[in-house]
Amino acid sequence: MEALKLKTVDDLLLASQQDERIELINGEIVKRPMARSDHALAQAGLSGQFLPLWRKGSDGGWWIMSEISVRYNEHHCPAHDLAGWRKERVPHRPTGMMEILPDWVCEITSPGHERKDTFTQLLRLQAYQVPYYWLISPEDKTLIAYELDNGRYRVAFSVECHDVATCSQLIIPPFTGQVLDFGYVFGDE
């Protein structure tokens, strides 16, 4: 019986030259799903709301990036839908593949990849002690925000946004100084 050989970041870099949407999850190169409008609009809608935090300096500012590869170790380098680093911890504009642990990660579920976002990523990010993990489902119009508590994730905030009024003025950790409009994120006008 042949032993399973875990893929590395070098394998990922070599494979990514073929212009495929791929990432490295637990030593396996995984093809990312085709981009679709619900996912893209939720990602863009949320990104736009973080612009004030991105423009701030080290006091309360964040580096928020979309589709960013983060190298957690040699065998785990996912491309997060959104990830953020507090400027007080990362004061200079990051470049290249990130090798610094994020302060916040947000994944937006994609059909056929729900298990990766709801279980695999959650458990891996918990193991790496990423302080906050958000999981957004554009299809269900839901957000679950997890926060580390004694080394384990607990639900810090959750909402189902079928009513624009209940989702237009949300304050969600770790962005407690920023009001977010999830009616806008989910495409309601």
Coordinates of N, CA, C and O in Angstrom, one line a residue:
M1 N 0.8 -1.2 0.0 CA 0.0 0.0 0.0 C 0.9 1.2 0.0 O 1.8 1.3 0.8
E2 N 0.6 2.2 -0.9 CA 1.4 3.4 -1.0 C 0.9 4.4 0.0 O -0.3 4.6 0.2
A3 N 1.9 5.1 0.7 CA 1.6 6.1 1.7 C 1.1 7.4 0.9 O 1.6 7.7 -0.1
L4 N 0.1 8.1 1.6 CA -0.4 9.3 1.0 C 0.7 10.4 1.2 O 1.2 10.6 2.3
K5 N 1.1 11.1 0.1 CA 2.1 12.1 0.2 C 1.3 13.5 0.3 O 0.6 13.8 -0.7
L6 N 1.5 14.2 1.4 CA 0.8 15.5 1.5 C 1.5 16.5 0.6 O 2.7 16.6 0.4
K7 N 0.6 17.3 -0.1 CA 1.1 18.3 -1.0 C 1.6 19.5 -0.1 O 1.1 19.7 1.1
T8 N 2.5 20.3 -0.6 CA 3.1 21.4 0.1 C 2.7 22.7 -0.6 O 2.2 22.7 -1.7
V9 N 3.1 23.8 0.0 CA 2.9 25.1 -0.6 C 3.7 25.2 -1.9 O 3.2 25.8 -2.9
D10 N 4.9 24.6 -2.0 CA 5.6 24.6 -3.3 C 4.8 23.9 -4.4 O 4.7 24.3 -5.5
D11 N 4.1 22.8 -4.1 CA 3.2 22.1 -5.0 C 2.1 23.0 -5.4 O 1.7 23.1 -6.6
L12 N 1.5 23.7 -4.5 CA 0.4 24.7 -4.8 C 0.9 25.8 -5.7 O 0.2 26.1 -6.7
L13 N 2.1 26.3 -5.5 CA 2.6 27.4 -6.3 C 2.8 26.9 -7.7 O 2.5 27.6 -8.7
L14 N 3.3 25.7 -7.9 CA 3.6 25.1 -9.2 C 2.2 24.8 -9.9 O 2.1 25.2 -11.1
A15 N 1.3 24.3 -9.2 CA 0.0 24.0 -9.8 C -0.8 25.3 -10.2 O -1.5 25.3 -11.1
S16 N -0.6 26.4 -9.4 CA -1.3 27.6 -9.6 C -0.9 28.3 -10.9 O -1.6 29.2 -11.4
Q17 N 0.2 27.9 -11.5 CA 0.7 28.5 -12.7 C -0.2 28.1 -13.9 O -0.1 28.7 -15.0
Q18 N -1.1 27.2 -13.7 CA -2.0 26.7 -14.7 C -3.3 27.6 -14.7 O -4.3 27.2 -15.4
D19 N -3.3 28.6 -13.9 CA -4.4 29.6 -13.8 C -5.7 29.0 -13.3 O -6.8 29.4 -13.7
E20 N -5.7 27.9 -12.5 CA -6.9 27.4 -11.9 C -7.1 28.0 -10.6 O -6.2 28.5 -9.9
R21 N -8.4 28.0 -10.1 CA -8.7 28.5 -8.8 C -8.5 27.3 -7.9 O -9.4 26.4 -7.7
I22 N -7.4 27.3 -7.2 CA -7.0 26.2 -6.3 C -6.5 26.7 -5.0 O -6.2 27.9 -4.8
E23 N -6.5 25.8 -4.0 CA -6.0 26.1 -2.7 C -5.4 24.8 -2.0 O -5.8 23.8 -2.5
L24 N -4.7 25.0 -1.0 CA -4.1 23.8 -0.3 C -4.8 23.7 1.0 O -4.7 24.5 1.9
I25 N -5.5 22.5 1.2 CA -6.3 22.3 2.4 C -5.8 21.0 3.0 O -6.0 19.9 2.4
N26 N -5.1 21.0 4.1 CA -4.7 19.8 4.8 C -3.8 18.9 3.9 O -4.0 17.7 4.0
G27 N -3.0 19.5 3.2 CA -2.1 18.7 2.3 C -2.7 18.2 1.0 O -2.1 17.4 0.3
E28 N -3.8 18.7 0.7 CA -4.5 18.3 -0.6 C -4.8 19.6 -1.4 O -5.3 20.6 -0.9
I29 N -4.4 19.5 -2.7 CA -4.8 20.7 -3.5 C -6.2 20.5 -4.0 O -6.6 19.5 -4.5
V30 N -7.0 21.5 -3.7 CA -8.4 21.5 -3.9 C -8.8 22.5 -4.9 O -8.4 23.7 -4.8
K31 N -9.6 22.1 -5.9 CA -10.1 23.1 -6.8 C -11.2 23.9 -6.2 O -12.1 23.3 -5.6
R32 N -11.2 25.2 -6.3 CA -12.2 26.1 -5.8 C -13.4 26.1 -6.7 O -13.2 26.0 -7.9
P33 N -14.6 26.3 -6.2 CA -15.7 26.3 -7.1 C -15.7 27.6 -8.0 O -15.1 28.6 -7.7
M34 N -16.5 27.4 -9.1 CA -16.6 28.6 -10.0 C -17.3 29.7 -9.3 O -18.2 29.5 -8.5
A35 N -16.8 30.9 -9.5 CA -17.4 32.1 -8.9 C -18.9 32.3 -9.4 O -19.1 32.1 -10.6
R36 N -19.8 32.7 -8.5 CA -21.1 32.9 -8.9 C -21.6 34.2 -8.3 O -21.0 34.8 -7.4
S37 N -22.6 34.8 -8.8 CA -23.0 36.2 -8.5 C -23.4 36.4 -7.0 O -22.9 37.3 -6.4
D38 N -24.1 35.4 -6.4 CA -24.5 35.6 -4.9 C -23.3 35.7 -4.1 O -23.2 36.6 -3.2
H39 N -22.3 34.8 -4.3 CA -21.0 34.8 -3.6 C -20.3 36.1 -3.8 O -19.8 36.8 -2.9
A40 N -20.1 36.5 -5.1 CA -19.3 37.7 -5.4 C -20.0 39.0 -4.9 O -19.3 39.9 -4.4
L41 N -21.3 39.1 -5.0 CA -22.0 40.3 -4.5 C -21.9 40.4 -2.9 O -21.6 41.5 -2.4
A42 N -22.0 39.3 -2.2 CA -21.8 39.3 -0.8 C -20.4 39.7 -0.4 O -20.2 40.5 0.5
Q43 N -19.4 39.1 -1.1 CA -18.0 39.4 -0.8 C -17.7 40.9 -1.1 O -17.1 41.6 -0.3
A44 N -18.2 41.4 -2.2 CA -18.0 42.8 -2.6 C -18.7 43.8 -1.6 O -18.2 44.8 -1.2
G45 N -20.0 43.4 -1.3 CA -20.8 44.2 -0.4 C -20.2 44.4 1.0 O -20.2 45.4 1.5
L46 N -19.6 43.3 1.5 CA -19.0 43.3 2.8 C -17.7 44.1 2.7 O -17.4 44.9 3.6
S47 N -16.9 43.8 1.7 CA -15.6 44.5 1.5 C -15.7 46.0 1.5 O -15.0 46.7 2.2
G48 N -16.7 46.4 0.8 CA -16.9 47.9 0.7 C -17.3 48.5 2.0 O -16.9 49.7 2.2
Q49 N -17.9 47.8 2.9 CA -18.3 48.4 4.2 C -17.1 48.5 5.1 O -17.1 49.2 6.1
F50 N -16.0 47.8 4.8 CA -14.8 47.9 5.6 C -13.8 49.0 5.2 O -12.8 49.2 5.8
L51 N -14.1 49.7 4.1 CA -13.2 50.7 3.7 C -12.9 51.8 4.7 O -11.7 52.1 4.9
P52 N -13.8 52.2 5.6 CA -13.4 53.1 6.7 C -12.3 52.5 7.6 O -11.4 53.3 8.1
L53 N -12.4 51.2 7.9 CA -11.4 50.6 8.8 C -10.1 50.5 8.1 O -9.0 50.6 8.7
W54 N -10.1 50.3 6.8 CA -8.9 50.1 6.0 C -8.1 51.5 5.9 O -6.9 51.5 5.9
R55 N -8.9 52.6 5.9 CA -8.3 53.9 5.8 C -7.7 54.4 7.1 O -6.9 55.3 7.1
K56 N -8.1 53.8 8.2 CA -7.6 54.2 9.5 C -6.2 53.8 9.7 O -5.7 52.8 9.1
G57 N -5.5 54.5 10.6 CA -4.1 54.2 10.9 C -4.1 53.0 11.9 O -5.0 52.2 12.0
S58 N -3.0 52.9 12.7 CA -2.9 51.8 13.6 C -3.9 51.8 14.7 O -4.2 50.7 15.3
D59 N -4.5 52.9 15.0 CA -5.5 52.9 16.1 C -6.9 52.5 15.5 O -7.6 53.4 15.0
G60 N -7.2 51.3 15.5 CA -8.5 50.8 15.1 C -8.6 50.4 13.6 O -9.6 50.0 13.1
G61 N -7.4 50.5 12.9 CA -7.4 50.2 11.5 C -7.2 48.7 11.2 O -6.7 48.0 12.1
W62 N -7.6 48.3 10.0 CA -7.5 46.9 9.6 C -7.0 46.9 8.2 O -7.3 47.7 7.4
W63 N -6.2 45.8 7.9 CA -5.9 45.4 6.5 C -7.0 44.3 6.2 O -6.9 43.2 6.8
I64 N -7.9 44.6 5.3 CA -8.9 43.6 4.9 C -8.6 43.3 3.5 O -8.6 44.2 2.6
M65 N -8.5 42.0 3.2 CA -8.2 41.5 1.9 C -9.1 40.4 1.4 O -9.5 39.6 2.2
S66 N -9.4 40.4 0.1 CA -10.3 39.4 -0.4 C -9.4 38.4 -1.2 O -8.4 38.8 -1.8
E67 N -9.9 37.2 -1.3 CA -9.2 36.1 -2.1 C -7.7 36.1 -1.7 O -6.8 36.0 -2.6
I68 N -7.4 36.1 -0.4 CA -6.0 36.1 0.0 C -5.5 34.7 0.5 O -6.2 34.1 1.3
S69 N -4.4 34.3 0.0 CA -3.8 33.0 0.4 C -3.0 33.3 1.7 O -2.2 34.2 1.8
V70 N -3.3 32.4 2.7 CA -2.6 32.5 4.0 C -1.9 31.2 4.2 O -2.5 30.1 4.2
R71 N -0.6 31.3 4.4 CA 0.2 30.0 4.7 C 0.2 29.8 6.2 O 0.9 30.5 6.9
Y72 N -0.5 28.8 6.6 CA -0.5 28.5 8.0 C 0.6 27.5 8.4 O 1.2 27.6 9.4
N73 N 0.9 26.6 7.4 CA 2.0 25.7 7.5 C 2.3 25.2 6.1 O 1.7 25.6 5.2
E74 N 3.3 24.3 6.0 CA 3.7 23.8 4.7 C 2.6 23.0 4.0 O 2.6 22.9 2.8
H75 N 1.6 22.6 4.7 CA 0.5 21.7 4.1 C -0.9 22.4 4.1 O -1.9 21.8 3.8
H76 N -1.0 23.6 4.6 CA -2.3 24.3 4.7 C -2.1 25.7 4.3 O -1.6 26.6 5.0
C77 N -2.7 26.1 3.1 CA -2.6 27.4 2.6 C -3.9 27.7 1.8 O -3.9 27.7 0.6
P78 N -5.0 28.0 2.6 CA -6.3 28.3 1.9 C -6.3 29.7 1.3 O -5.5 30.6 1.8
A79 N -7.1 29.9 0.4 CA -7.4 31.2 -0.1 C -8.7 31.7 0.5 O -9.8 31.2 0.1
H80 N -8.7 32.6 1.5 CA -9.9 33.0 2.2 C -10.6 34.0 1.3 O -10.1 34.8 0.7
D81 N -12.0 33.9 1.5 CA -12.8 34.9 0.8 C -12.5 36.3 1.3 O -12.3 37.2 0.5
L82 N -12.4 36.5 2.6 CA -11.9 37.7 3.2 C -11.1 37.4 4.4 O -11.4 36.4 5.1
A83 N -10.1 38.2 4.7 CA -9.3 38.0 5.9 C -8.8 39.4 6.3 O -8.7 40.3 5.5
G84 N -8.6 39.5 7.6 CA -8.2 40.8 8.1 C -7.1 40.7 9.2 O -7.1 39.8 10.0
W85 N -6.3 41.8 9.2 CA -5.2 41.9 10.2 C -5.3 43.3 10.8 O -5.4 44.3 10.1
R86 N -5.3 43.4 12.1 CA -5.3 44.6 12.8 C -4.0 45.4 12.5 O -2.9 44.8 12.6
K87 N -4.1 46.7 12.2 CA -2.9 47.4 11.8 C -2.0 47.7 13.0 O -0.8 47.8 12.9
E88 N -2.6 47.6 14.2 CA -1.7 47.7 15.4 C -0.7 46.5 15.5 O 0.3 46.6 16.1
R89 N -1.1 45.4 14.9 CA -0.3 44.2 15.0 C 0.6 44.1 13.7 O 1.7 43.6 13.7
V90 N 0.0 44.5 12.5 CA 0.7 44.5 11.3 C 0.7 46.0 10.7 O -0.2 46.3 9.9
P91 N 1.6 46.8 11.2 CA 1.5 48.2 10.9 C 1.8 48.6 9.4 O 1.4 49.6 8.9
H92 N 2.6 47.8 8.7 CA 2.9 48.1 7.3 C 2.1 47.3 6.3 O 1.8 46.1 6.6
R93 N 1.9 47.9 5.2 CA 1.1 47.2 4.1 C 1.7 45.9 3.8 O 2.8 45.8 3.3
P94 N 0.9 44.8 3.9 CA 1.4 43.5 3.6 C 1.6 43.3 2.1 O 0.9 43.9 1.3
T95 N 2.5 42.4 1.7 CA 2.7 42.1 0.3 C 2.9 40.6 0.2 O 3.3 39.9 1.2
G96 N 2.6 40.0 -1.0 CA 2.8 38.6 -1.2 C 1.8 37.7 -0.5 O 0.8 38.2 0.0
M97 N 2.2 36.5 -0.5 CA 1.4 35.5 0.3 C 1.5 35.8 1.8 O 2.6 36.0 2.3
M98 N 0.4 35.8 2.5 CA 0.5 36.1 3.9 C 1.0 34.9 4.7 O 0.5 33.8 4.5
E99 N 1.9 35.2 5.6 CA 2.4 34.2 6.5 C 2.1 34.6 7.9 O 2.6 33.9 8.9
I100 N 1.4 35.7 8.1 CA 1.1 36.2 9.4 C -0.4 35.7 9.7 O -1.3 35.9 8.9
L101 N -0.6 35.1 10.9 CA -1.9 34.7 11.3 C -2.9 35.8 11.3 O -2.6 36.9 11.8
P102 N -4.0 35.6 10.6 CA -5.0 36.7 10.6 C -5.7 36.9 11.9 O -5.8 36.0 12.7
D103 N -6.3 38.1 12.1 CA -7.1 38.3 13.3 C -8.6 38.0 13.0 O -9.4 37.8 14.0
W104 N -8.9 37.9 11.8 CA -10.3 37.6 11.4 C -10.3 36.9 10.0 O -9.6 37.3 9.1
V105 N -11.2 35.9 9.8 CA -11.4 35.3 8.5 C -12.9 35.2 8.3 O -13.7 34.9 9.2
C106 N -13.3 35.4 7.0 CA -14.7 35.3 6.6 C -14.7 34.4 5.4 O -14.1 34.7 4.4
E107 N -15.5 33.3 5.5 CA -15.7 32.5 4.4 C -17.2 32.6 4.0 O -18.1 32.6 4.8
I108 N -17.4 32.6 2.7 CA -18.8 32.7 2.1 C -19.0 31.3 1.4 O -18.2 30.9 0.6
T109 N -20.0 30.6 1.9 CA -20.2 29.2 1.4 C -20.5 29.2 -0.1 O -21.1 30.1 -0.7
S110 N -20.1 28.1 -0.7 CA -20.3 27.9 -2.1 C -20.9 26.5 -2.3 O -20.5 25.5 -1.6
P111 N -21.8 26.3 -3.2 CA -22.4 25.0 -3.4 C -21.3 23.9 -3.6 O -20.4 24.1 -4.4
G112 N -21.5 22.8 -2.9 CA -20.5 21.7 -3.1 C -19.3 21.8 -2.2 O -18.5 20.9 -2.1
H113 N -19.1 23.0 -1.6 CA -17.9 23.2 -0.7 C -18.4 23.6 0.7 O -17.5 24.1 1.5
E114 N -19.6 23.4 1.1 CA -20.1 23.8 2.4 C -19.3 23.1 3.5 O -19.0 23.7 4.5
R115 N -19.0 21.8 3.3 CA -18.3 21.1 4.4 C -16.9 21.7 4.7 O -16.5 21.8 5.8
K116 N -16.2 22.1 3.6 CA -14.9 22.8 3.8 C -15.1 24.0 4.7 O -14.3 24.2 5.6
D117 N -16.1 24.8 4.4 CA -16.2 26.1 5.1 C -16.8 25.9 6.5 O -16.4 26.5 7.5
T118 N -17.8 25.0 6.6 CA -18.5 24.9 7.9 C -17.7 24.0 8.9 O -17.9 24.2 10.1
F119 N -16.9 23.0 8.4 CA -16.2 22.1 9.3 C -14.7 22.3 9.2 O -14.0 22.6 10.2
T120 N -14.2 22.0 8.1 CA -12.7 21.9 7.9 C -12.1 23.2 8.3 O -11.2 23.2 9.1
Q121 N -12.5 24.3 7.7 CA -11.9 25.6 8.0 C -12.1 26.0 9.4 O -11.2 26.5 10.1
L122 N -13.3 25.8 9.9 CA -13.6 26.2 11.3 C -12.6 25.4 12.3 O -12.0 26.1 13.1
L123 N -12.5 24.1 12.1 CA -11.6 23.4 13.0 C -10.1 23.8 12.8 O -9.4 23.9 13.8
R124 N -9.7 24.0 11.5 CA -8.3 24.4 11.3 C -8.0 25.8 11.9 O -7.0 26.0 12.5
L125 N -8.9 26.7 11.7 CA -8.7 28.1 12.2 C -8.7 28.1 13.7 O -8.0 28.8 14.4
Q126 N -9.6 27.3 14.3 CA -9.6 27.1 15.7 C -8.3 26.6 16.2 O -7.7 27.1 17.2
A127 N -7.7 25.6 15.6 CA -6.5 25.0 15.9 C -5.3 26.0 15.8 O -4.4 26.0 16.7
Y128 N -5.4 26.9 14.8 CA -4.4 27.9 14.7 C -4.6 29.1 15.5 O -3.9 30.1 15.5
Q129 N -5.8 29.1 16.2 CA -6.2 30.2 17.2 C -6.4 31.5 16.5 O -6.0 32.6 17.0
V130 N -7.0 31.5 15.3 CA -7.5 32.7 14.7 C -8.6 33.3 15.5 O -9.6 32.6 15.7
P131 N -8.5 34.5 16.0 CA -9.5 35.0 17.0 C -10.9 35.0 16.5 O -11.8 34.8 17.4
Y132 N -11.2 35.3 15.3 CA -12.6 35.4 14.8 C -12.8 34.7 13.4 O -11.9 34.8 12.6
Y133 N -13.9 34.0 13.3 CA -14.2 33.3 12.1 C -15.7 33.6 11.8 O -16.5 33.3 12.6
W134 N -15.9 34.2 10.6 CA -17.3 34.4 10.2 C -17.6 33.4 9.0 O -16.8 33.2 8.2
L135 N -18.9 32.9 9.1 CA -19.4 32.0 8.0 C -20.7 32.6 7.5 O -21.6 32.8 8.2
I136 N -20.7 33.0 6.2 CA -21.8 33.6 5.6 C -22.4 32.7 4.5 O -21.6 32.1 3.7
S137 N -23.7 32.5 4.5 CA -24.4 31.8 3.5 C -25.3 32.7 2.7 O -26.3 33.1 3.2
P138 N -24.9 33.1 1.5 CA -25.8 34.0 0.7 C -27.1 33.4 0.3 O -28.1 34.0 0.3
E139 N -27.1 32.0 0.1 CA -28.3 31.3 -0.2 C -29.4 31.4 0.9 O -30.5 31.6 0.7
D140 N -28.9 31.2 2.1 CA -29.8 31.2 3.3 C -29.9 32.6 3.9 O -30.6 32.8 4.9
K141 N -29.0 33.6 3.5 CA -29.0 34.9 4.0 C -28.7 34.9 5.5 O -29.4 35.5 6.3
T142 N -27.6 34.1 5.9 CA -27.3 34.0 7.3 C -25.8 34.3 7.5 O -25.0 34.2 6.6
L143 N -25.5 34.7 8.7 CA -24.1 35.0 9.2 C -24.0 34.3 10.6 O -24.9 34.5 11.4
I144 N -22.9 33.6 10.8 CA -22.6 33.1 12.1 C -21.2 33.6 12.3 O -20.3 33.4 11.5
A145 N -21.0 34.4 13.4 CA -19.7 34.9 13.8 C -19.2 34.2 15.0 O -19.8 34.1 16.1
Y146 N -18.0 33.5 14.8 CA -17.4 32.7 15.9 C -16.3 33.6 16.5 O -15.6 34.3 15.8
E147 N -16.1 33.4 17.8 CA -15.0 34.1 18.5 C -14.3 33.0 19.4 O -15.0 32.2 20.1
L148 N -13.0 33.1 19.5 CA -12.2 32.2 20.4 C -12.6 32.5 21.8 O -12.6 33.7 22.2
D149 N -12.8 31.5 22.6 CA -13.1 31.6 24.0 C -12.4 30.4 24.7 O -12.8 29.3 24.5
N150 N -11.3 30.7 25.4 CA -10.5 29.6 26.0 C -10.0 28.6 25.0 O -10.1 27.4 25.2
G151 N -9.6 29.1 23.8 CA -9.1 28.2 22.8 C -10.1 27.5 21.9 O -9.7 26.7 21.0
R152 N -11.4 27.7 22.1 CA -12.4 27.1 21.3 C -13.4 28.2 20.8 O -13.6 29.2 21.4
Y153 N -13.9 27.9 19.6 CA -14.9 28.9 19.0 C -16.2 28.7 19.7 O -16.6 27.6 20.0
R154 N -16.8 29.9 19.9 CA -18.2 29.9 20.4 C -18.9 30.9 19.5 O -18.3 31.8 18.9
V155 N -20.2 30.8 19.4 CA -20.9 31.7 18.6 C -21.0 33.1 19.3 O -21.6 33.1 20.4
A156 N -20.5 34.1 18.7 CA -20.5 35.4 19.3 C -21.7 36.2 18.8 O -22.2 37.2 19.4
F157 N -22.2 35.9 17.6 CA -23.2 36.6 16.9 C -23.8 35.7 15.8 O -23.0 35.1 15.1
S158 N -25.1 35.7 15.6 CA -25.7 35.1 14.5 C -26.9 35.8 14.0 O -27.6 36.4 14.9
V159 N -27.2 35.8 12.7 CA -28.4 36.5 12.3 C -28.9 35.8 11.0 O -28.1 35.3 10.2
E160 N -30.2 35.8 10.8 CA -30.8 35.4 9.5 C -31.5 36.6 8.9 O -32.3 37.3 9.6
C161 N -31.1 37.0 7.7 CA -31.5 38.3 7.2 C -32.5 38.2 6.1 O -32.3 38.6 4.9
H162 N -33.7 37.8 6.5 CA -34.8 37.8 5.5 C -35.6 39.1 5.6 O -36.4 39.3 4.7
D163 N -35.3 39.9 6.6 CA -36.0 41.2 6.8 C -34.9 42.2 6.8 O -34.1 42.2 7.7
V164 N -34.9 43.1 5.8 CA -33.8 44.1 5.7 C -33.7 45.0 7.0 O -32.6 45.3 7.4
A165 N -34.8 45.3 7.6 CA -34.8 46.2 8.8 C -34.0 45.6 9.9 O -33.4 46.3 10.7
T166 N -34.1 44.2 10.1 CA -33.3 43.6 11.2 C -31.8 43.4 10.9 O -31.1 43.1 11.8
C167 N -31.4 43.7 9.7 CA -30.0 43.4 9.3 C -29.3 44.7 8.8 O -28.2 44.6 8.3
S168 N -29.9 45.8 8.9 CA -29.3 47.0 8.3 C -28.3 47.8 9.3 O -27.6 48.6 8.8
Q169 N -28.4 47.5 10.6 CA -27.6 48.2 11.6 C -26.9 47.2 12.5 O -27.2 47.2 13.7
L170 N -26.1 46.4 12.0 CA -25.5 45.3 12.9 C -24.1 45.7 13.3 O -23.3 46.2 12.6
I171 N -23.8 45.4 14.6 CA -22.5 45.6 15.2 C -22.0 44.2 15.6 O -22.6 43.5 16.5
I172 N -20.9 43.7 14.9 CA -20.5 42.3 15.1 C -19.0 42.3 15.4 O -18.2 42.9 14.7
P173 N -18.7 41.5 16.5 CA -17.3 41.4 16.8 C -16.5 40.7 15.7 O -17.0 39.8 15.0
P174 N -15.3 41.2 15.4 CA -14.5 42.1 16.1 C -14.6 43.6 15.7 O -13.9 44.4 16.2
F175 N -15.6 43.9 14.9 CA -15.7 45.2 14.3 C -16.7 46.0 15.1 O -17.7 46.5 14.5
T176 N -16.6 46.1 16.4 CA -17.6 46.7 17.2 C -17.7 48.2 17.0 O -18.7 48.8 17.4
G177 N -16.7 48.8 16.4 CA -16.8 50.3 16.1 C -17.4 50.6 14.7 O -17.4 51.7 14.3
Q178 N -17.9 49.6 14.0 CA -18.3 49.7 12.6 C -19.8 49.1 12.5 O -20.0 48.0 12.9
V179 N -20.7 49.9 12.0 CA -22.0 49.4 11.8 C -22.1 48.8 10.4 O -21.6 49.4 9.4
L180 N -22.6 47.5 10.3 CA -22.6 46.8 9.0 C -24.0 46.6 8.6 O -24.9 46.4 9.4
D181 N -24.2 46.7 7.3 CA -25.6 46.5 6.7 C -25.6 45.2 5.9 O -25.1 45.2 4.7
F182 N -26.1 44.2 6.5 CA -26.2 42.9 5.8 C -27.3 42.8 4.9 O -27.4 41.9 4.0
G183 N -28.3 43.7 4.9 CA -29.3 43.7 3.9 C -28.7 44.1 2.6 O -28.9 43.5 1.5
Y184 N -27.7 45.0 2.6 CA -26.9 45.3 1.4 C -26.0 44.2 1.0 O -25.9 43.9 -0.2
V185 N -25.4 43.5 2.0 CA -24.5 42.4 1.7 C -25.2 41.3 0.9 O -24.7 40.7 0.0
F186 N -26.5 41.0 1.3 CA -27.3 40.0 0.7 C -28.1 40.4 -0.5 O -28.9 39.7 -1.0
G187 N -27.8 41.7 -0.9 CA -28.4 42.1 -2.1 C -29.8 42.7 -2.0 O -30.4 43.0 -3.1
D188 N -30.3 43.0 -0.9 CA -31.6 43.7 -0.7 C -31.3 45.1 -0.9 O -30.3 45.7 -0.4
E189 N -32.3 45.8 -1.5 CA -32.1 47.3 -1.7 C -32.8 48.1 -0.6 O -33.7 47.7 0.0

